[in-house]
Coordinates of C-alpha atoms in Angstrom, one line a residue:
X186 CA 35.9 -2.5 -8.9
X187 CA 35.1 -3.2 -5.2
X188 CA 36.8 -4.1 -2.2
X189 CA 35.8 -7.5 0.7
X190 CA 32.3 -6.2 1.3
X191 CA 31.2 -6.6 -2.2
X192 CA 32.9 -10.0 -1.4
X193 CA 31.3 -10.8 1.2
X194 CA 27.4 -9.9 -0.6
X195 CA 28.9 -11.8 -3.4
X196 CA 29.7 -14.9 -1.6
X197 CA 26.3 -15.0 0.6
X198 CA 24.5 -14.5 -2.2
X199 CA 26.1 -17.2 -4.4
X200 CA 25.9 -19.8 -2.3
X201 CA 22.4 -19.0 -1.8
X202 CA 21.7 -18.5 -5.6
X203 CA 19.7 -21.5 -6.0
X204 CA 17.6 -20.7 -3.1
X205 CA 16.8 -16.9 -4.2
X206 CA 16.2 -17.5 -7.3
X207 CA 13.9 -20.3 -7.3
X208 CA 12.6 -20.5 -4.3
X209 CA 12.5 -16.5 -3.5
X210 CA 11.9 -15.3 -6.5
X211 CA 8.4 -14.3 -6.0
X212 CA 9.5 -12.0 -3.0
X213 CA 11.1 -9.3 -4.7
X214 CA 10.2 -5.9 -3.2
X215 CA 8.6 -2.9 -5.3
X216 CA 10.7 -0.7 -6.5
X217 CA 8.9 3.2 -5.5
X218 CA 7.0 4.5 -7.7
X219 CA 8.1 8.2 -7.3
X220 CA 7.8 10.8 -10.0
X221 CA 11.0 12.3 -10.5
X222 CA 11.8 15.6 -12.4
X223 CA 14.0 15.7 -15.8
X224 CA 16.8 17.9 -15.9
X225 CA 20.0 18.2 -18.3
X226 CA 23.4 19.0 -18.0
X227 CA 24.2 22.9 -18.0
X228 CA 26.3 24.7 -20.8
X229 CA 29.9 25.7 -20.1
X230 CA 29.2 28.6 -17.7
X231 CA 30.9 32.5 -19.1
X232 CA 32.8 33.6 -15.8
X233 CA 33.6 30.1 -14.7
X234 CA 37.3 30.0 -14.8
X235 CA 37.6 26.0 -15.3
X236 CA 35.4 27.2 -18.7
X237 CA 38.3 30.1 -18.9
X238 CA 40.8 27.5 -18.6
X239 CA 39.6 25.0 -20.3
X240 CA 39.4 28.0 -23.4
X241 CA 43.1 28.6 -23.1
X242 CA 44.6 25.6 -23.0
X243 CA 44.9 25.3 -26.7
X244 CA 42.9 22.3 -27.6
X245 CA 41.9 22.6 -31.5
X246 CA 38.3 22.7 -32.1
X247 CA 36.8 19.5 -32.2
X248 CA 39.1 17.9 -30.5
X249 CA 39.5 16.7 -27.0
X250 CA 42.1 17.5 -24.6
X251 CA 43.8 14.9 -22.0
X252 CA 46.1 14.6 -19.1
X253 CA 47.2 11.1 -17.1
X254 CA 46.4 11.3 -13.6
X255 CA 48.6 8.2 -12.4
X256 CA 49.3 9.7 -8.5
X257 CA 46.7 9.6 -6.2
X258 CA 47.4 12.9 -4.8
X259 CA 47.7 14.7 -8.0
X260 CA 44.4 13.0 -9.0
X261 CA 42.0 14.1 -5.6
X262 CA 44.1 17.3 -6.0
X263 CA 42.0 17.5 -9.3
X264 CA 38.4 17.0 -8.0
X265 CA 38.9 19.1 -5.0
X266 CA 39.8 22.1 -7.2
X267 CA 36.8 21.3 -9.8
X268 CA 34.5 21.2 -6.3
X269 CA 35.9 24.3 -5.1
X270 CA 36.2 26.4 -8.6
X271 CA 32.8 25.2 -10.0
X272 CA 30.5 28.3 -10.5
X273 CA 27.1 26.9 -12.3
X274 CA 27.2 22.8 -12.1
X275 CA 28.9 20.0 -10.4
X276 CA 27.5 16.3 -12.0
X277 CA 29.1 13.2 -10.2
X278 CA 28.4 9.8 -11.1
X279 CA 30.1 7.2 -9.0
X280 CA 30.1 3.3 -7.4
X281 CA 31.7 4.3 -3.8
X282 CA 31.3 7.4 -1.9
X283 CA 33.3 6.7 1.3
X284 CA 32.9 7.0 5.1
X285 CA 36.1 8.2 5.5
X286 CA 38.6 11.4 4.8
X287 CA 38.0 12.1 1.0
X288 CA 34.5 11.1 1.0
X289 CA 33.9 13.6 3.8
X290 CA 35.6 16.1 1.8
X291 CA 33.8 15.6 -1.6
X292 CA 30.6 15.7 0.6
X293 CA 31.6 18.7 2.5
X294 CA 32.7 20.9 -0.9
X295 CA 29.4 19.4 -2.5
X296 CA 27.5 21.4 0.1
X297 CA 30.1 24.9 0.1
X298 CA 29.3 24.4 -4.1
X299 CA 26.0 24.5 -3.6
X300 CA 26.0 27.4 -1.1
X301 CA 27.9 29.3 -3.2
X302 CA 24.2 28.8 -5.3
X303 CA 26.2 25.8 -7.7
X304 CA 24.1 23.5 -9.1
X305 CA 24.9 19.4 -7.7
X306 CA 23.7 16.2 -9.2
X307 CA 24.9 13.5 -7.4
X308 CA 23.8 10.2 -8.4
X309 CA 25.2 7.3 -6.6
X310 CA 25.1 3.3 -7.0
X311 CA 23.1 2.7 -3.8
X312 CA 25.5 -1.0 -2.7
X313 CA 27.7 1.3 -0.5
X314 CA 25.2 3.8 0.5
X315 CA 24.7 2.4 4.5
X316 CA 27.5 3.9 6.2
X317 CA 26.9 7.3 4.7
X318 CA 23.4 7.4 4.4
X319 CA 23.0 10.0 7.4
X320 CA 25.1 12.2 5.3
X321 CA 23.4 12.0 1.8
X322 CA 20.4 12.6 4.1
X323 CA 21.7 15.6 5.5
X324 CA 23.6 16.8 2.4
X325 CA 20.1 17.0 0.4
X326 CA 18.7 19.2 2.5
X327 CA 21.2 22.4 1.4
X328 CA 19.7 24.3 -1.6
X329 CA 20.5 23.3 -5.0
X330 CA 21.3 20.1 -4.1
X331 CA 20.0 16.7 -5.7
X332 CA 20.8 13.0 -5.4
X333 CA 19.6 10.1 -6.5
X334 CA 20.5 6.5 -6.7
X335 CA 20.7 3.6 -9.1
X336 CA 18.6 0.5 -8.3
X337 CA 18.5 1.1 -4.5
X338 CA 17.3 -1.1 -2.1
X339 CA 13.6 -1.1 -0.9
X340 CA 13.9 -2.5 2.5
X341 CA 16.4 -3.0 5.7
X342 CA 18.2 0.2 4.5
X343 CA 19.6 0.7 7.8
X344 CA 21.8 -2.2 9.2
X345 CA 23.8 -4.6 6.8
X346 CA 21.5 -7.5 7.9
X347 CA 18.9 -5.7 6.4
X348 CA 20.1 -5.3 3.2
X349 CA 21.6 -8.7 3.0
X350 CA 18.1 -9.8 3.2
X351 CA 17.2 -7.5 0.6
X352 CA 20.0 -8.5 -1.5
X353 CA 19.1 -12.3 -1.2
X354 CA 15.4 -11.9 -1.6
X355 CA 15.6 -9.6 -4.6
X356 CA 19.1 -11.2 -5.5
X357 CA 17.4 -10.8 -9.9
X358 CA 18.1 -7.2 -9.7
X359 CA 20.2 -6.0 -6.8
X360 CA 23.0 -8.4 -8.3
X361 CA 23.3 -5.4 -11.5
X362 CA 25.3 -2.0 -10.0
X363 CA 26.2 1.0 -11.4
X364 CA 29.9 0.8 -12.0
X365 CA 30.2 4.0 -14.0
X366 CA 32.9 6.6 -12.2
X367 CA 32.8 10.5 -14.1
X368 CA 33.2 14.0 -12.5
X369 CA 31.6 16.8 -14.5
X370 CA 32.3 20.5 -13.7
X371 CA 31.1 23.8 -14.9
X372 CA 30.4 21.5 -18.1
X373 CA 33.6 22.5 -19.1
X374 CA 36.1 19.8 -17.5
X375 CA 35.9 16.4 -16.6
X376 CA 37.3 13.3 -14.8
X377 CA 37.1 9.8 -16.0
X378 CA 38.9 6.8 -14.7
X379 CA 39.3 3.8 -12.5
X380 CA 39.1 5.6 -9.3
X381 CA 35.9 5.8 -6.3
X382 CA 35.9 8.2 -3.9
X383 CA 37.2 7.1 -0.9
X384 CA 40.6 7.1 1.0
X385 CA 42.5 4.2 -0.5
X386 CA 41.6 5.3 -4.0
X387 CA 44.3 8.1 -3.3
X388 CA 46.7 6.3 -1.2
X389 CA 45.1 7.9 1.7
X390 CA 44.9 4.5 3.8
X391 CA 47.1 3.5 6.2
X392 CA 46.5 -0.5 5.6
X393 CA 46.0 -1.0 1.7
X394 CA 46.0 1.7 -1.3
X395 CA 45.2 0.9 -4.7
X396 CA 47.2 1.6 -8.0
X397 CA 44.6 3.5 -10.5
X398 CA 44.4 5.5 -13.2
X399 CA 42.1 8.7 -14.2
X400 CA 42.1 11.4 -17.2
X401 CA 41.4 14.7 -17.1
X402 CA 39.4 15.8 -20.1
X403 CA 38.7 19.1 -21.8
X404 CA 37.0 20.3 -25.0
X405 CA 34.6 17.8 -27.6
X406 CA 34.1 14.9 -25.0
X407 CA 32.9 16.7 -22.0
X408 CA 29.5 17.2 -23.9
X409 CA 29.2 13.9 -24.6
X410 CA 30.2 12.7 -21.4
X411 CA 27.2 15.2 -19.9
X412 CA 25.0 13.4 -21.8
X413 CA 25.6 10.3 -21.0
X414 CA 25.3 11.2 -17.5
X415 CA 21.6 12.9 -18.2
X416 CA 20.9 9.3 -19.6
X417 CA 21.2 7.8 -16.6
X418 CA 20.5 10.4 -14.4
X419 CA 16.7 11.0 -16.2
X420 CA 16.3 6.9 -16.7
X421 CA 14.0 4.7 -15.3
X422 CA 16.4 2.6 -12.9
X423 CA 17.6 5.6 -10.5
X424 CA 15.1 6.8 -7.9
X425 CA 15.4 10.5 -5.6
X426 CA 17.3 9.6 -2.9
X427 CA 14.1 11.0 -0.6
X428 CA 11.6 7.9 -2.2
X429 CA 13.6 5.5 -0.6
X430 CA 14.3 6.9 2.8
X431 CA 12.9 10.0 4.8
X432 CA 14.9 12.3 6.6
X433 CA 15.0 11.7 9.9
X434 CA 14.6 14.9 11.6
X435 CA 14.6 18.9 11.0
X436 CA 16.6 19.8 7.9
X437 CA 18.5 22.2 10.7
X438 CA 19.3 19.4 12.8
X439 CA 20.6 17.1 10.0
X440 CA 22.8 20.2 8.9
X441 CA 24.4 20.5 12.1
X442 CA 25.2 17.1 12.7
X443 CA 26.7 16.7 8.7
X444 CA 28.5 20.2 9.8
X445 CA 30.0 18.3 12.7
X446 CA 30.7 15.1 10.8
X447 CA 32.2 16.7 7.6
X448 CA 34.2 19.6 9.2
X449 CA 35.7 18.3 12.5
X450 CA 39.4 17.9 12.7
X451 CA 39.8 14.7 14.5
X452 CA 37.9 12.6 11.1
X453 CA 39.0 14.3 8.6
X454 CA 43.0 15.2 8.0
X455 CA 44.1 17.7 6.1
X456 CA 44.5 17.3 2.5
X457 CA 47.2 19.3 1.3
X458 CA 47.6 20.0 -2.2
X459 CA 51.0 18.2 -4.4
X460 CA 54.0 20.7 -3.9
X461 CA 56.1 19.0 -6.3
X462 CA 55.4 18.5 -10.3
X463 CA 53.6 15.5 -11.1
X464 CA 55.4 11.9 -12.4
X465 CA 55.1 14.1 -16.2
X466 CA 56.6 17.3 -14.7
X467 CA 53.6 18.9 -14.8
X468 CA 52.1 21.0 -11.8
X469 CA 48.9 19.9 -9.9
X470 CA 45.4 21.4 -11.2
X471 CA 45.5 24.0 -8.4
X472 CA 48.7 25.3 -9.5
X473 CA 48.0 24.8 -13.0
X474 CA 44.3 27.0 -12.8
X475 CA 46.5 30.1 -10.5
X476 CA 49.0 29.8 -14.0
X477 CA 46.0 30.0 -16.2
X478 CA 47.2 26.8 -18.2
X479 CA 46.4 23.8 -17.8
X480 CA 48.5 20.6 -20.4
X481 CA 46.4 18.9 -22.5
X482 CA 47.7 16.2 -25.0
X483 CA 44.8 16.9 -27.8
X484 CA 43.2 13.9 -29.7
X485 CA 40.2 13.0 -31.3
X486 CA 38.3 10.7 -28.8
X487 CA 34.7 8.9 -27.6
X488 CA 33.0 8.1 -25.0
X489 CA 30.9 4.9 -24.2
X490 CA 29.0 4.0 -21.6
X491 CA 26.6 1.1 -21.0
X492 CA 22.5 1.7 -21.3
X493 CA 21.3 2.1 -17.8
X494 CA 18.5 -0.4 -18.6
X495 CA 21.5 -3.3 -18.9
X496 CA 21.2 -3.3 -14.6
X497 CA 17.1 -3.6 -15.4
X498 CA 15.6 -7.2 -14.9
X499 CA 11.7 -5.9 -15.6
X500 CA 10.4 -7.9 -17.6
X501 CA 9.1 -4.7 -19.8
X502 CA 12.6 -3.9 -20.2
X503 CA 14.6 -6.2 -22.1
X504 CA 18.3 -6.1 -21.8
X505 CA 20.4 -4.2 -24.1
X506 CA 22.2 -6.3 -26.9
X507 CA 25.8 -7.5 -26.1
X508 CA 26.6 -5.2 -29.3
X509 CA 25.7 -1.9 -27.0
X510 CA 28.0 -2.9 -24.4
X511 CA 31.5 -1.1 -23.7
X512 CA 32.9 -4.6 -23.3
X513 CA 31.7 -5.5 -27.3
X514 CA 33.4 -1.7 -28.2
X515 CA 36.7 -2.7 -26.0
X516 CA 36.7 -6.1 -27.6
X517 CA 35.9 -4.7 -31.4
X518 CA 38.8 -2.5 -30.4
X519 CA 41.4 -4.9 -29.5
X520 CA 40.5 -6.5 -32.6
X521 CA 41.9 -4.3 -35.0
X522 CA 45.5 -4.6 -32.9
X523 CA 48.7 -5.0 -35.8
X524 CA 51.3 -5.3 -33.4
X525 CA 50.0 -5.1 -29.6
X526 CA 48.3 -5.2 -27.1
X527 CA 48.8 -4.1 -23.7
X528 CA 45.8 -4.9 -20.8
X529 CA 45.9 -3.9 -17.1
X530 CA 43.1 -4.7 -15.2
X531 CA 42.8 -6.0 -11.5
X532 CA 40.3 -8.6 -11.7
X533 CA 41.0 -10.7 -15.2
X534 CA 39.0 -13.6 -15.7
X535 CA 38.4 -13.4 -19.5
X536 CA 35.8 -16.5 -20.3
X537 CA 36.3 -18.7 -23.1
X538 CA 35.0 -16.1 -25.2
X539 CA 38.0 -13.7 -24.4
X540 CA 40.3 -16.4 -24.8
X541 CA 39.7 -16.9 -28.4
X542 CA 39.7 -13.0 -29.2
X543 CA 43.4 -13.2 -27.6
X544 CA 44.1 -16.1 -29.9
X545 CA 42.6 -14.6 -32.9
X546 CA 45.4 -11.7 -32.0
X547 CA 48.0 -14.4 -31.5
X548 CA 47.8 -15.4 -34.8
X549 CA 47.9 -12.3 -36.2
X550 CA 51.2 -12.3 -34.9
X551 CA 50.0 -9.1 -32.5
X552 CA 52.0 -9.3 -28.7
X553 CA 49.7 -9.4 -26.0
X554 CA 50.7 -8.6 -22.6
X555 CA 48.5 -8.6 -19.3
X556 CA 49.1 -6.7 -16.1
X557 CA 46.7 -8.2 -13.3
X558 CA 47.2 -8.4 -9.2
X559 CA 48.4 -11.9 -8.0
X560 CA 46.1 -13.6 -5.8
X561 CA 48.0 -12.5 -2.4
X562 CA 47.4 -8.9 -3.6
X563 CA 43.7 -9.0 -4.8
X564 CA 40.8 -7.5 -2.7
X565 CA 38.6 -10.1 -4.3
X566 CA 41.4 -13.0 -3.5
X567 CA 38.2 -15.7 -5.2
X568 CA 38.3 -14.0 -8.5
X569 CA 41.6 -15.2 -9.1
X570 CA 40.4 -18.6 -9.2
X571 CA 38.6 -17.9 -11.9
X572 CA 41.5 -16.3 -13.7
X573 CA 43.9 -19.3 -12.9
X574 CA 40.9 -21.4 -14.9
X575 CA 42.7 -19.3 -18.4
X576 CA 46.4 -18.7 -17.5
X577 CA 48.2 -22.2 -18.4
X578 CA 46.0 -21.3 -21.9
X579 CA 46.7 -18.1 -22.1
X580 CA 50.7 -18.6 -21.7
X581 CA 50.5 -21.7 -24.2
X582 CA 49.5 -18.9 -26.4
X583 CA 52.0 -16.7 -26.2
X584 CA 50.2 -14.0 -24.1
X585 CA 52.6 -12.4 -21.5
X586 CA 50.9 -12.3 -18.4
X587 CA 52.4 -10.3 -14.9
X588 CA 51.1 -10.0 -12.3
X589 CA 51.2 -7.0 -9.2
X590 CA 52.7 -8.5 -5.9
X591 CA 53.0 -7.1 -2.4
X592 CA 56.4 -8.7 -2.0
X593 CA 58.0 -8.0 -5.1
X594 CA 56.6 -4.1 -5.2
X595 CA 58.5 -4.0 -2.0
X596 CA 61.6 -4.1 -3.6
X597 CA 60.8 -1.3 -6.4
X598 CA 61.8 1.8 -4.4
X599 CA 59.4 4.0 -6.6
X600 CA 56.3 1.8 -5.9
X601 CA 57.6 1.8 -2.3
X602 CA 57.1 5.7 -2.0
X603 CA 54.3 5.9 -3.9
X604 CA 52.2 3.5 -2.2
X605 CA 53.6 5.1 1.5
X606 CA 55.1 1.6 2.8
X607 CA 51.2 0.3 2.8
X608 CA 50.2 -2.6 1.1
X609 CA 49.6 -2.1 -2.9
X610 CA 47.6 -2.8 -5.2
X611 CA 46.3 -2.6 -8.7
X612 CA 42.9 -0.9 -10.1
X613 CA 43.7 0.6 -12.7
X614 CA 41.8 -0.7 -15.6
X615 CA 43.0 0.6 -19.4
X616 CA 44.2 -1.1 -22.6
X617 CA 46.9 0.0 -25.2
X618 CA 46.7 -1.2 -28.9
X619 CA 49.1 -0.7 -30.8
X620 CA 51.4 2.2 -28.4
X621 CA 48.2 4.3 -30.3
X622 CA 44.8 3.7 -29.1
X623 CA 43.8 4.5 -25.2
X624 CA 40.9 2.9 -23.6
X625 CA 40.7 3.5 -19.9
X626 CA 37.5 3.9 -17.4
X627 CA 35.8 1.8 -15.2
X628 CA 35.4 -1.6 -16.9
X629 CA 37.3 -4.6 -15.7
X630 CA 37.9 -7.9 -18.2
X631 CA 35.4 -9.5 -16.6
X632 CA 32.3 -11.8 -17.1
X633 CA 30.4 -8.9 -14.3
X634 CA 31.8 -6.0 -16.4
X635 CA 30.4 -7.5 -19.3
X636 CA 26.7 -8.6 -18.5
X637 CA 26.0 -7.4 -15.1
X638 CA 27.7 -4.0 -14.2
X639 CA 26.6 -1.1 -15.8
X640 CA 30.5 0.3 -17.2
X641 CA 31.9 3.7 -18.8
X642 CA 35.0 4.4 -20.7
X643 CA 36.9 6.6 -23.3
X644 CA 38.6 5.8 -26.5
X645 CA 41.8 8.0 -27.8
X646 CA 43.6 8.1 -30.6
X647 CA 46.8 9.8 -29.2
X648 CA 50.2 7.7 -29.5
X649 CA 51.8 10.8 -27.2
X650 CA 48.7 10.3 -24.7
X651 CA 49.7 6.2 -25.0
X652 CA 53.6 7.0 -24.2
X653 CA 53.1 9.1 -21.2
X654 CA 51.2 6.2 -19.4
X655 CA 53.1 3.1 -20.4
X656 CA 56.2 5.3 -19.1
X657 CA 54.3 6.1 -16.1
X658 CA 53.6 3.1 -15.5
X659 CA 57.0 1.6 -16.6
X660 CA 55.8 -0.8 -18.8
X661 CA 59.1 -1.6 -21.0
X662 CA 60.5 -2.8 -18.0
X663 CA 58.0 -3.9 -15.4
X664 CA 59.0 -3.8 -11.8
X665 CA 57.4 -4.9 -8.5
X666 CA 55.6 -7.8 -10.8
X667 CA 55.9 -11.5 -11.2
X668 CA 55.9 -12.9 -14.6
X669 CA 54.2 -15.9 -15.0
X670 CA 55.5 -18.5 -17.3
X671 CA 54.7 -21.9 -17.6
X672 CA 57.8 -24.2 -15.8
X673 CA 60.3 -25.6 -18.2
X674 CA 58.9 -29.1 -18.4
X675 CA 55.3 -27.7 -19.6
X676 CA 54.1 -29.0 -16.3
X677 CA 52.1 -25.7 -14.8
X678 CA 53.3 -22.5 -13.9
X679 CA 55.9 -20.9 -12.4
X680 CA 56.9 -17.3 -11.2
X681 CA 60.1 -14.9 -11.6
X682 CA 60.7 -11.8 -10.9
X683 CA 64.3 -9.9 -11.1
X684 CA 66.0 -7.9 -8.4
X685 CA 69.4 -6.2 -7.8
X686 CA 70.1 -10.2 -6.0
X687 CA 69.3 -11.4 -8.9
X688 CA 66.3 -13.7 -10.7
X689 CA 63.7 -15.1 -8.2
X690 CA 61.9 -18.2 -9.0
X691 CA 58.3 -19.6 -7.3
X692 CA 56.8 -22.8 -8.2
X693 CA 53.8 -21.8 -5.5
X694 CA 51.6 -19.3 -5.6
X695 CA 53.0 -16.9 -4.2
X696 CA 52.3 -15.4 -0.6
X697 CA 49.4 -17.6 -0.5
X698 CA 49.3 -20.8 1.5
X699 CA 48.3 -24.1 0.9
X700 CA 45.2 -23.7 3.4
X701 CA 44.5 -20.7 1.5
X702 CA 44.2 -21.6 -1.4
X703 CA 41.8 -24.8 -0.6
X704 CA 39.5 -22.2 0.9
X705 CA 39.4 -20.2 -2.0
X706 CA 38.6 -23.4 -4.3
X707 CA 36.0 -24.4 -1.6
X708 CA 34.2 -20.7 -2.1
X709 CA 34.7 -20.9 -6.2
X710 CA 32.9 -24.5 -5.8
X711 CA 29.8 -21.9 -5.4
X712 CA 30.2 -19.4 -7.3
X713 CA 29.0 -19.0 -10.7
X714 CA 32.0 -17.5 -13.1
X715 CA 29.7 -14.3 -14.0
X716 CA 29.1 -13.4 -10.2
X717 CA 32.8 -13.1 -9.5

């Protein structure tokens, strides 16, 4: 969902909360009142060849087509080729463009696209927008180019002090982001899933990569998800990226200087597409397009996204019911589990609420088992204080929880040379009911996810779709995770994980120390349980 800067906003702005919002609340900034133009998605494009291979890939009529991107490579493999194949429209909608190698790559094919005379909407969640604001700047100056972005800051664009004081003084509204991650091309094929676009996303970084999860998606779903994208795109919380910040300079200058920035050698490595079949045996999307065919595991399937009016706090726009939420649709959908359930998702802190839907299942008699990062391993280290406030209930229950750690991924050779010897760690966020239905996008089982975050995901009905992700992802026989249990005398938990030296028992948390751990509690002290 994030990474330590959203942390650290979060943290300021919580333990200022009763500050901004009573004291401060009178000082929120205008949002622009600029007139923006309405436009809608593009039909498939005749010539395109992602519309050509889309067409031969034998996906029935009405009916959508699938393939698990697990691999990070395989998966940025995929959006290059739809930015460099695309012959009519490119629509991305996304939380984190990054400063850094693959965010100067998307950025630098968006502008070849649009040269080529392609049509780009790129609309943006404005949080993460500072360190590449030159660029967005620049990159709207080419020629069929737009961007927008969604509930943007008014003031102190510029320098992270600024928009800290933003962020505290209009803390109401700014607290609501635009989690939503989907890549549209030629209207023809999409990408939906867990992952931003930035290095560690695609176990580009040298330091920390995360574990994630996309689909690429062909045939009855890539109208809808066009729509949904014209819903927020044409709605009243996302401004032009020009009424919130003039260009500063010639449009010839700024295309220089994003030129430079996009295409020198020394910033941005060279991305190389997979040379070996992916962890299905299937080729990359590059290879696959040059064969003409691309897999697709067909299934009937919807999408769901959250109103963009949830993130609105006007007071002549109401929020949307709880029943309109993709939370309420993933809950109504674990709901009707027979057997089990299966739950990854980095940052778990269910509320009481999501307890008792687990224990509803628990009766039923349905498993339930959940895949989450241990404290050590989280990017948002705080959030699993909230989660530790469910997991001696949870456990008492019956559910099965596990959880991702650094140390014991060490010892899974596969994990090992998938993550590149950095650290690892889970974002992938999908659910499994009953080895049939697939629900994976961008929403976290979270208290933000559910009321604050604007979220997207798909529903499938595909037990062949389910199998080739729980094997990816080895879930009969989890490795490089801790299962928590509670200890043999009931008295708290306890962690174990197996190795080739046999079972490994910790009655601490693990990789965490004692001082670490106070400080964490300190922070939570301040922190409401929706915030985190």
């Amino acid at each position: 969902m994030s990474s330590w800067r959203l942390w650290g906003l979060r943290f300021f702005a919580s333990a200022a909360w009763v500050a901004a919002t009573i004291v401060m609340s009178g000082c929120a900034t205008p949002l622009p009142n600029a007139p923006r133009e309405t436009s809608r998605a593009l039909p498939p494009a005749s010539g395109s060849p992602l519309v050509a291979l889309a067409e031969s890939s034998g996906i029935p009529s009405g009916q959508s087509g699938f393939w698990p991107i697990p691999q990070g490579a395989y998966a940025l493999d995929a959006r290059l080729t739809l930015l460099r194949e695309a012959t009519h429209s490119l629509d991305l909608q996304y939380y984190l463009l990054g400063n850094d190698g693959v965010g100067r790559a998307v950025m630098r094919e968006l502008r070849n696209a649009a040269m080529r005379g392609v049509r780009v909407r790129l609309l943006l969640d404005d949080l993460y927008t500072q360190d590449i604001e030159s660029d967005l700047l620049a990159l709207q100056t080419f020629a069929n180019v737009e961007i927008r972005l969604f509930n943007p800051f008014t003031f102190g664009r510029q320098s992270a002090s600024g928009r800290l004081l933003n962020f505290v003084s209009d803390f109401r509204r700014l607290n609501h982001r635009m989690h939503n991650k989907t890549f549209i091309a030629d209207g023809a094929l999409a990408v939906v899933g867990g992952r931003n676009l930035a290095d560690e996303y695609f176990l580009r970084s040298k330091d920390a990569n995360f574990l994630d999860m996309d689909v690429l998606v062909g045939g009855q779903l890539v109208p809808e998800l066009s729509s949904i994208f014209d819903r927020y795109w044409n709605s009243d919380q996302v401004f032009p990226l020009h009424a919130v910040d003039a260009a500063p300079g010639a449009a010839s200058d700024l295309q220089r200087a994003f030129a430079h920035r996009v295409e020198d050698p020394a910033l941005n490595p060279v991305i190389s597409a997979p040379e070996e079949p992916d962890a299905m045996g299937r080729p990359p999307l590059s290879r696959a397009l040059r064969q003409g065919r691309q897999p697709f595991v067909p299934a009937r399937a919807i999408a769901v996204a959250d109103l963009p009016s949830k993130a609105d706090t006007r007071d002549h726009h109401p929020a949307p019911a709880f029943e309109d939420t993709v939370t309420h649709r993933y809950i109504d959908t674990l709901r009707r589990a027979q057997s089990e359930i299966v739950i990854f998702s980095p940052y778990f802190v269910p509320g009481h609420k999501g307890v008792e839907y687990l224990r509803e299942a628990r009766d039923r008699g349905v498993e339930v088992r959940v895949v989450t990062n241990a404290m050590s391993t989280s990017d948002e280290p705080i959030v699993n204080v909230g989660y530790q406030r469910y997991r001696e209930q949870l456990l008492r229950m019956g559910v099965q929880l596990y959880e991702l750690s650094a140390t014991r991924s060490a010892t899974d050779p596969a994990l090992m040379q998938a993550l590149g010897g950095s650290r690892g760690r889970l974002h992938a966020k999908m659910a499994f009911v009953d080895r049939r239905i697939v629900m994976v996008g961008s929403m976290n089982v979270d208290l933000r996810s559910a009321y604050s975050n604007t979220e997207i995901g798909v529903g499938i009905d595909s037990p062949e779709l389910a199998k080739l992700i729980l094997d990816a992802y080895r879930a009969d026989n989890f490795s490089g995770v801790y299962q928590v249990q509670l200890k043999p005398d009931g008295g708290g938990v306890q962690w174990s994980g197996h190795d080739p030296q046999g079972e490994q028992v910790l009655v601490d948390e693990p990789e965490v120390s004692v001082i670490q751990r106070f400080k964490l509690w300190l922070q939570f002290l301040f922190v409401p349980e929706d915030l985190l």
